[in-house]
Amino acid sequence: MKSRLIGDVAVSSIGLGCMNLSHAYGPPTVEDQAKSLLHHAIDLGINHFDTATLYGFGENEALLGRLLKPFRSRLFLASKCGMGGVDGKRVIDGRPETIKAQCDASLKRLQIDHIDLYYLHRWDKKIPIEESVGALSDLASAGKIRYVGLSEVSVETLQKAQKEHPITAVQNEYSLWTRNPEIVMASVCKEMGIALVAFSPLGRAFLANGLRDVDALTEKDIRRPMPRFTEAHFAHNLSLLDQFVALADQAGCTPAQLALAWLLAQGDHVLPIPGTTNLNHLTENFVATEKVIDASFLQKAGELINQKTVSGDRYVAAALAEVD
């Protein structure tokens, strides 16, 4: 596996987002299947695994703790704080005492003595960013975390946080159909030597040609209410997908590989973390790092699917309001 840097650590250029093993996209994956997937990822050379306190309200971290413990010395483990489950509901809480308590709980669930990269999952706008990052700085000083990261923040917030403690990575949604980081965050991260970790790089399976029937999703699948998957927008987006699938075929790769190759081409500081529960899809994503795809196809992909051609917002209004 080719590598890219997070801080001074070389990690696999494509990581593994582990959320959907326990959270958001239907019933949790059975443990034997999760074990096969995670161990196959390690066999492929993937060493960057991403989880969070929120995912499964701690179950995802506990799962990774059980299944990855034998390989700890070979892995780069990232988790997140500041958003968790309280009485079965998702709550954003960036108070220093909450961040420190969540870190201790994550360390226990993950069965490790330190977290390699610990993100503030969302900025709690009731708490100055300096206070939340100050708590993360304390955790770094105590040796409980190695690097500090931020998720879904603006450049202004990043700059404020940077004065409190060095920020090593910013995690934002970034893909062909979600270009928000291109407004300014991507270039700022490159200038500052900060890794830009791209979640949902395959458009929540859409860009991998893995979601053509929204009605087939489980009732609680988080994609159901997302505007791009609703009746008002989905038919238009499917018409783009048909053209994208044909373009990938011309390029000699799968749609997922074309989407990941485009993202990798946006700069060496960009690190996609696609999630999957399928062994074949995991291998398919890995192969994207080895594929040689002509730049003309990457350019056509970007011209075909972008913020101007896609119909619908990425989140409903209430979720958009939570993003900085």
Short mmCIF file of N, CA and C in Angstrom, two decimals, residues 75-170:
data_model
loop_
_atom_site.label_atom_id
_atom_site.label_comp_id
_atom_site.label_asym_id
_atom_site.label_seq_id
_atom_site.Cartn_x
_atom_site.Cartn_y
_atom_site.Cartn_z
N LEU A 75 -0.61 -0.31 13.70
CA LEU A 75 -1.76 0.45 13.27
C LEU A 75 -1.71 1.91 13.71
N PHE A 76 -2.45 2.74 12.96
CA PHE A 76 -2.67 4.14 13.29
C PHE A 76 -4.16 4.27 13.55
N LEU A 77 -4.51 4.44 14.83
CA LEU A 77 -5.92 4.46 15.22
C LEU A 77 -6.39 5.89 15.48
N ALA A 78 -7.47 6.25 14.82
CA ALA A 78 -8.07 7.57 15.00
C ALA A 78 -9.46 7.41 15.59
N SER A 79 -9.79 8.28 16.56
CA SER A 79 -11.15 8.31 17.09
C SER A 79 -11.56 9.77 17.29
N LYS A 80 -12.76 9.96 17.79
CA LYS A 80 -13.31 11.31 17.89
C LYS A 80 -14.09 11.48 19.19
N CYS A 81 -14.15 12.72 19.63
CA CYS A 81 -14.88 13.05 20.85
C CYS A 81 -15.76 14.26 20.59
N GLY A 82 -16.53 14.64 21.62
CA GLY A 82 -17.35 15.84 21.50
C GLY A 82 -18.72 15.60 20.93
N MET A 83 -18.99 14.36 20.52
CA MET A 83 -20.33 13.99 20.06
C MET A 83 -20.54 12.53 20.44
N GLY A 84 -21.53 12.28 21.27
CA GLY A 84 -21.76 10.93 21.74
C GLY A 84 -23.23 10.66 21.98
N GLY A 85 -23.50 9.53 22.59
CA GLY A 85 -24.88 9.15 22.87
C GLY A 85 -25.22 9.37 24.33
N VAL A 86 -26.29 10.08 24.57
CA VAL A 86 -26.80 10.31 25.93
C VAL A 86 -28.27 9.89 25.94
N ASP A 87 -28.58 8.88 26.75
CA ASP A 87 -29.95 8.35 26.81
C ASP A 87 -30.47 7.99 25.42
N GLY A 88 -29.58 7.41 24.61
CA GLY A 88 -29.97 6.95 23.29
C GLY A 88 -30.08 8.02 22.22
N LYS A 89 -29.67 9.25 22.54
CA LYS A 89 -29.74 10.34 21.57
C LYS A 89 -28.35 10.93 21.33
N ARG A 90 -28.12 11.38 20.11
CA ARG A 90 -26.84 11.99 19.76
C ARG A 90 -26.77 13.40 20.35
N VAL A 91 -25.67 13.67 21.05
CA VAL A 91 -25.50 14.95 21.73
C VAL A 91 -24.12 15.51 21.42
N ILE A 92 -24.07 16.79 21.04
CA ILE A 92 -22.80 17.49 20.84
C ILE A 92 -22.44 18.18 22.15
N ASP A 93 -21.27 17.86 22.68
CA ASP A 93 -20.85 18.40 23.98
C ASP A 93 -19.34 18.58 23.97
N GLY A 94 -18.90 19.82 23.84
CA GLY A 94 -17.48 20.11 23.75
C GLY A 94 -16.85 20.61 25.02
N ARG A 95 -17.51 20.42 26.16
CA ARG A 95 -16.94 20.86 27.42
C ARG A 95 -15.67 20.07 27.72
N PRO A 96 -14.65 20.72 28.27
CA PRO A 96 -13.39 20.01 28.55
C PRO A 96 -13.58 18.75 29.38
N GLU A 97 -14.45 18.79 30.39
CA GLU A 97 -14.63 17.62 31.23
C GLU A 97 -15.26 16.46 30.46
N THR A 98 -16.13 16.79 29.49
CA THR A 98 -16.74 15.75 28.67
C THR A 98 -15.70 15.13 27.74
N ILE A 99 -14.89 15.97 27.12
CA ILE A 99 -13.85 15.48 26.20
C ILE A 99 -12.89 14.54 26.92
N LYS A 100 -12.47 14.92 28.12
CA LYS A 100 -11.51 14.09 28.86
C LYS A 100 -12.15 12.78 29.30
N ALA A 101 -13.41 12.83 29.72
CA ALA A 101 -14.10 11.60 30.13
C ALA A 101 -14.31 10.67 28.94
N GLN A 102 -14.67 11.26 27.78
CA GLN A 102 -14.86 10.44 26.59
C GLN A 102 -13.56 9.80 26.15
N CYS A 103 -12.45 10.51 26.27
CA CYS A 103 -11.16 9.93 25.89
C CYS A 103 -10.83 8.74 26.77
N ASP A 104 -11.00 8.87 28.07
CA ASP A 104 -10.72 7.75 28.97
C ASP A 104 -11.58 6.54 28.63
N ALA A 105 -12.85 6.79 28.32
CA ALA A 105 -13.74 5.69 27.96
C ALA A 105 -13.32 5.05 26.63
N SER A 106 -12.87 5.88 25.67
CA SER A 106 -12.43 5.36 24.38
C SER A 106 -11.17 4.50 24.54
N LEU A 107 -10.24 4.96 25.35
CA LEU A 107 -9.02 4.19 25.58
C LEU A 107 -9.35 2.81 26.15
N LYS A 108 -10.31 2.77 27.05
CA LYS A 108 -10.70 1.50 27.65
C LYS A 108 -11.36 0.60 26.63
N ARG A 109 -12.27 1.16 25.84
CA ARG A 109 -12.96 0.34 24.83
C ARG A 109 -11.99 -0.16 23.76
N LEU A 110 -11.07 0.71 23.34
CA LEU A 110 -10.11 0.34 22.30
C LEU A 110 -8.98 -0.54 22.82
N GLN A 111 -8.88 -0.65 24.14
CA GLN A 111 -7.85 -1.48 24.79
C GLN A 111 -6.44 -1.03 24.41
N ILE A 112 -6.23 0.28 24.46
CA ILE A 112 -4.93 0.85 24.12
C ILE A 112 -4.55 1.89 25.17
N ASP A 113 -3.27 2.29 25.16
CA ASP A 113 -2.83 3.29 26.14
C ASP A 113 -2.79 4.69 25.57
N HIS A 114 -2.92 4.82 24.24
CA HIS A 114 -3.02 6.15 23.64
C HIS A 114 -3.69 6.04 22.28
N ILE A 115 -4.36 7.11 21.88
CA ILE A 115 -5.01 7.20 20.57
C ILE A 115 -4.10 8.01 19.66
N ASP A 116 -3.83 7.49 18.47
CA ASP A 116 -2.87 8.15 17.58
C ASP A 116 -3.37 9.52 17.10
N LEU A 117 -4.64 9.60 16.77
CA LEU A 117 -5.22 10.86 16.29
C LEU A 117 -6.61 11.00 16.89
N TYR A 118 -6.81 12.08 17.63
CA TYR A 118 -8.08 12.27 18.33
C TYR A 118 -8.71 13.58 17.86
N TYR A 119 -9.87 13.45 17.20
CA TYR A 119 -10.56 14.60 16.63
C TYR A 119 -11.64 15.13 17.58
N LEU A 120 -11.88 16.42 17.50
CA LEU A 120 -13.12 16.99 17.99
C LEU A 120 -14.14 16.76 16.88
N HIS A 121 -15.12 15.89 17.14
CA HIS A 121 -16.03 15.42 16.09
C HIS A 121 -16.87 16.55 15.51
N ARG A 122 -17.38 17.40 16.38
CA ARG A 122 -18.07 18.62 15.96
C ARG A 122 -17.71 19.71 16.97
N TRP A 123 -17.57 20.92 16.48
CA TRP A 123 -17.38 22.03 17.39
C TRP A 123 -18.71 22.34 18.06
N ASP A 124 -18.72 22.27 19.37
CA ASP A 124 -19.88 22.66 20.17
C ASP A 124 -19.87 24.19 20.22
N LYS A 125 -20.78 24.82 19.51
CA LYS A 125 -20.74 26.27 19.34
C LYS A 125 -21.08 27.03 20.62
N LYS A 126 -21.49 26.30 21.65
CA LYS A 126 -21.73 26.94 22.95
C LYS A 126 -20.42 27.09 23.74
N ILE A 127 -19.37 26.39 23.28
CA ILE A 127 -18.08 26.38 23.97
C ILE A 127 -17.02 26.97 23.05
N PRO A 128 -16.25 27.96 23.50
CA PRO A 128 -15.18 28.48 22.65
C PRO A 128 -14.26 27.35 22.19
N ILE A 129 -13.90 27.38 20.92
CA ILE A 129 -13.07 26.30 20.37
C ILE A 129 -11.77 26.17 21.16
N GLU A 130 -11.27 27.30 21.67
CA GLU A 130 -10.02 27.25 22.43
C GLU A 130 -10.14 26.38 23.69
N GLU A 131 -11.32 26.37 24.30
CA GLU A 131 -11.51 25.56 25.50
C GLU A 131 -11.53 24.07 25.16
N SER A 132 -12.23 23.72 24.10
CA SER A 132 -12.28 22.31 23.70
C SER A 132 -10.91 21.82 23.26
N VAL A 133 -10.21 22.63 22.47
CA VAL A 133 -8.88 22.22 22.02
C VAL A 133 -7.89 22.24 23.18
N GLY A 134 -8.11 23.11 24.15
CA GLY A 134 -7.28 23.11 25.34
C GLY A 134 -7.35 21.77 26.07
N ALA A 135 -8.55 21.19 26.12
CA ALA A 135 -8.71 19.87 26.73
C ALA A 135 -7.96 18.81 25.94
N LEU A 136 -8.02 18.91 24.62
CA LEU A 136 -7.27 17.97 23.78
C LEU A 136 -5.78 18.14 23.98
N SER A 137 -5.33 19.37 24.16
CA SER A 137 -3.92 19.63 24.43
C SER A 137 -3.49 18.99 25.74
N ASP A 138 -4.35 19.08 26.76
CA ASP A 138 -4.07 18.43 28.04
C ASP A 138 -3.93 16.92 27.87
N LEU A 139 -4.80 16.35 27.05
CA LEU A 139 -4.73 14.90 26.80
C LEU A 139 -3.43 14.53 26.09
N ALA A 140 -2.99 15.38 25.18
CA ALA A 140 -1.71 15.14 24.50
C ALA A 140 -0.55 15.21 25.49
N SER A 141 -0.59 16.19 26.35
CA SER A 141 0.47 16.35 27.36
C SER A 141 0.51 15.16 28.31
N ALA A 142 -0.66 14.57 28.55
CA ALA A 142 -0.74 13.41 29.45
C ALA A 142 -0.37 12.11 28.74
N GLY A 143 -0.10 12.17 27.43
CA GLY A 143 0.26 10.98 26.68
C GLY A 143 -0.91 10.10 26.29
N LYS A 144 -2.13 10.60 26.44
CA LYS A 144 -3.31 9.80 26.11
C LYS A 144 -3.65 9.87 24.62
N ILE A 145 -3.22 10.94 23.97
CA ILE A 145 -3.39 11.06 22.52
C ILE A 145 -2.08 11.57 21.92
N ARG A 146 -1.86 11.23 20.65
CA ARG A 146 -0.63 11.67 20.00
C ARG A 146 -0.84 12.95 19.21
N TYR A 147 -1.87 12.96 18.38
CA TYR A 147 -2.15 14.11 17.53
C TYR A 147 -3.57 14.60 17.76
N VAL A 148 -3.76 15.90 17.54
CA VAL A 148 -5.07 16.53 17.68
C VAL A 148 -5.65 16.82 16.30
N GLY A 149 -6.93 16.50 16.12
CA GLY A 149 -7.60 16.78 14.87
C GLY A 149 -8.93 17.48 15.09
N LEU A 150 -9.45 18.06 14.03
CA LEU A 150 -10.77 18.70 14.05
C LEU A 150 -11.60 18.12 12.90
N SER A 151 -12.90 18.08 13.08
CA SER A 151 -13.79 17.56 12.05
C SER A 151 -14.88 18.57 11.72
N GLU A 152 -15.13 18.76 10.43
CA GLU A 152 -16.20 19.61 9.92
C GLU A 152 -16.13 21.02 10.51
N VAL A 153 -14.97 21.65 10.39
CA VAL A 153 -14.80 23.01 10.89
C VAL A 153 -14.45 23.96 9.74
N SER A 154 -14.59 25.26 10.03
CA SER A 154 -14.21 26.29 9.07
C SER A 154 -12.73 26.62 9.25
N VAL A 155 -12.18 27.32 8.28
CA VAL A 155 -10.78 27.75 8.37
C VAL A 155 -10.60 28.70 9.55
N GLU A 156 -11.57 29.57 9.79
CA GLU A 156 -11.48 30.50 10.92
C GLU A 156 -11.34 29.74 12.24
N THR A 157 -12.15 28.68 12.41
CA THR A 157 -12.07 27.89 13.63
C THR A 157 -10.75 27.14 13.70
N LEU A 158 -10.29 26.62 12.58
CA LEU A 158 -9.00 25.94 12.53
C LEU A 158 -7.88 26.88 12.99
N GLN A 159 -7.90 28.09 12.50
CA GLN A 159 -6.84 29.04 12.86
C GLN A 159 -6.88 29.39 14.34
N LYS A 160 -8.07 29.52 14.91
CA LYS A 160 -8.18 29.77 16.35
C LYS A 160 -7.64 28.57 17.14
N ALA A 161 -8.00 27.39 16.70
CA ALA A 161 -7.57 26.17 17.40
C ALA A 161 -6.06 26.00 17.32
N GLN A 162 -5.50 26.35 16.18
CA GLN A 162 -4.06 26.18 15.95
C GLN A 162 -3.24 27.00 16.95
N LYS A 163 -3.80 28.09 17.42
CA LYS A 163 -3.09 28.92 18.40
C LYS A 163 -3.05 28.26 19.77
N GLU A 164 -3.98 27.33 19.99
CA GLU A 164 -4.07 26.64 21.28
C GLU A 164 -3.20 25.38 21.30
N HIS A 165 -3.21 24.67 20.16
CA HIS A 165 -2.42 23.43 20.05
C HIS A 165 -2.28 23.10 18.56
N PRO A 166 -1.13 22.57 18.13
CA PRO A 166 -0.97 22.22 16.71
C PRO A 166 -2.04 21.22 16.26
N ILE A 167 -2.67 21.53 15.14
CA ILE A 167 -3.68 20.65 14.56
C ILE A 167 -3.02 19.83 13.45
N THR A 168 -3.12 18.53 13.57
CA THR A 168 -2.42 17.63 12.64
C THR A 168 -3.30 17.22 11.47
N ALA A 169 -4.62 17.12 11.70
CA ALA A 169 -5.52 16.66 10.64
C ALA A 169 -6.88 17.34 10.77
N VAL A 170 -7.49 17.57 9.64
CA VAL A 170 -8.88 18.03 9.57
C VAL A 170 -9.65 16.99 8.78
#
